[in-house]
Amino acid sequence: MTKSDTQSILIIYTGGTIGMREDPMTKTLSPMRFELIQDEIPELHKLGFKIDSVTFSPPIDSANMTPEIWIDLAKTIKECYSKYDGFVILHGTDTMAYTASALSYMLENLDKPVILTGSQLPIGVLRTDGKENIITAIQIAAAQRKGKAIVPEVCVYFSSFLFRGNRTTKEDSQQFSAFASHHYPKLAIAGIDIEYYYGLINYPSSKGTFKINTSINDNVIVLKIFPGLNRKYFESILSLPGIKGIILESYVSQCPGGRVKMGYYETSRELQEAGVVSGKDITIEAAVTKLMFLLGQKLSSDEVVEYLNQNLSGEIEN
Ligand code: ASP
């Protein structure tokens, strides 16, 4: 088989439950080396693809994820972009939706798949969901039609479903089906065949070349509104030194379903008048990372507001 007959995939291992092992003494889970994960999945050879891997050192529990690691991920993809047809990122489930959202803004003119996956049970456990997740994520990352990637987006693949990454939220820490996308349909379902919903997938409209934008400003916080929220705390947060952006989880945006309709109720009209921008149907993960990304660019505050209202990479409805 010549090189052009064989898709090449880069697996980037950041850590997460998928690659964890139980310490016999403390009974706690911590990440192990990628080679040990590979030993658990001999099926990878049957795929017939050229598969390489890089391991982020040290592999982490994604509870310890940072914007610096998002930047390293973007740089790794950029460095290896021409060599591979697709990328699979192995990642813990806790913050997978944040990383997927951040990458969706940082990877510009993407025309290859970047598929994040992980698992609820470690790969070495008999009933692990990790094998199916990795194998299918690789198949999706390698899938092409007429020589072009079928899913040239940053996605999360988990438990038979392919979601747009910046529409995804972790919803369940017990069931194998850990993720949901409340405001955008699944991009593919893996049953006996992998069924792609082509009309829902974003295909690059510009002919621009792939590049990364790694400017991030993390001076943002999320404030959840609740009855009895003491005004003095609220005001002191607003005046924290260095704070550049605040995401308000108001009552409508605390519901997983539906969207924010600013100004619909009298109470929200005051927020609108104070200059609060509606998040529309955005997830909290996509909102936090979008704000960090926009504040990292050299934009005026009016421009930040303008871009917040715009759909940058499929994170909100048009
Ligand atoms: N704490 C783990 C992590 O996010 C959970 C998981 O991978 O499912 O790294």
PDB file of N, CA and C and ligand atoms in Angstrom, residues 16-17 20 60-63 92-94 119-120 170, ligand 1:
ATOM      1  N   GLY A  16      -5.996  11.947  31.819  1.00  0.00           N
ATOM      2  CA  GLY A  16      -7.411  11.601  31.999  1.00  0.00           C
ATOM      3  C   GLY A  16      -7.581  10.163  32.433  1.00  0.00           C
ATOM      4  N   THR A  17      -8.801   9.834  32.840  1.00  0.00           N
ATOM      5  CA  THR A  17      -9.114   8.496  33.355  1.00  0.00           C
ATOM      6  C   THR A  17      -8.718   7.391  32.386  1.00  0.00           C
ATOM      7  N   MET A  20      -5.454   6.007  33.229  1.00  0.00           N
ATOM      8  CA  MET A  20      -5.093   5.969  34.650  1.00  0.00           C
ATOM      9  C   MET A  20      -5.021   4.541  35.172  1.00  0.00           C
ATOM     10  N   ILE A  60      -1.848  14.423  32.800  1.00  0.00           N
ATOM     11  CA  ILE A  60      -2.530  15.015  33.964  1.00  0.00           C
ATOM     12  C   ILE A  60      -3.986  14.571  34.081  1.00  0.00           C
ATOM     13  N   ASP A  61      -4.497  14.704  35.282  1.00  0.00           N
ATOM     14  CA  ASP A  61      -5.943  14.698  35.508  1.00  0.00           C
ATOM     15  C   ASP A  61      -6.424  16.022  34.934  1.00  0.00           C
ATOM     16  N   SER A  62      -7.471  16.009  34.121  1.00  0.00           N
ATOM     17  CA  SER A  62      -7.837  17.255  33.431  1.00  0.00           C
ATOM     18  C   SER A  62      -8.393  18.308  34.375  1.00  0.00           C
ATOM     19  N   ALA A  63      -8.582  17.959  35.640  1.00  0.00           N
ATOM     20  CA  ALA A  63      -8.923  18.981  36.631  1.00  0.00           C
ATOM     21  C   ALA A  63      -7.777  19.994  36.738  1.00  0.00           C
ATOM     22  N   GLY A  92      -8.944  14.008  29.839  1.00  0.00           N
ATOM     23  CA  GLY A  92      -9.909  13.734  30.902  1.00  0.00           C
ATOM     24  C   GLY A  92     -11.253  14.369  30.590  1.00  0.00           C
ATOM     25  N   THR A  93     -12.305  13.749  31.120  1.00  0.00           N
ATOM     26  CA  THR A  93     -13.643  14.242  30.781  1.00  0.00           C
ATOM     27  C   THR A  93     -14.006  15.539  31.506  1.00  0.00           C
ATOM     28  N   ASP A  94     -13.399  15.768  32.685  1.00  0.00           N
ATOM     29  CA  ASP A  94     -13.860  16.901  33.507  1.00  0.00           C
ATOM     30  C   ASP A  94     -13.781  18.246  32.777  1.00  0.00           C
ATOM     31  N   SER A 119     -12.441   8.515  28.549  1.00  0.00           N
ATOM     32  CA  SER A 119     -13.325   7.435  28.986  1.00  0.00           C
ATOM     33  C   SER A 119     -13.730   7.630  30.439  1.00  0.00           C
ATOM     34  N   GLN A 120     -14.745   6.861  30.810  1.00  0.00           N
ATOM     35  CA  GLN A 120     -15.222   6.897  32.191  1.00  0.00           C
ATOM     36  C   GLN A 120     -14.511   5.852  33.041  1.00  0.00           C
ATOM     37  N   LYS A 170     -20.115  18.354  29.815  1.00  0.00           N
ATOM     38  CA  LYS A 170     -20.122  17.088  30.559  1.00  0.00           C
ATOM     39  C   LYS A 170     -21.351  17.081  31.455  1.00  0.00           C
TER      40      LYS A 170
HETATM   41  N1  ASP B   1     -10.750  13.451  36.665  1.00  0.00           N
HETATM   42  C1  ASP B   1     -10.676  12.837  35.349  1.00  0.00           C
HETATM   43  C2  ASP B   1     -10.136  13.857  34.375  1.00  0.00           C
HETATM   44  O1  ASP B   1     -10.862  14.707  33.942  1.00  0.00           O
HETATM   45  C3  ASP B   1     -12.024  12.344  34.945  1.00  0.00           C
HETATM   46  C4  ASP B   1     -12.069  11.627  33.605  1.00  0.00           C
HETATM   47  O2  ASP B   1     -11.142  11.573  32.839  1.00  0.00           O
HETATM   48  O3  ASP B   1     -13.139  11.096  33.293  1.00  0.00           O
HETATM   49  O4  ASP B   1      -8.970  13.810  34.063  1.00  0.00           O
END
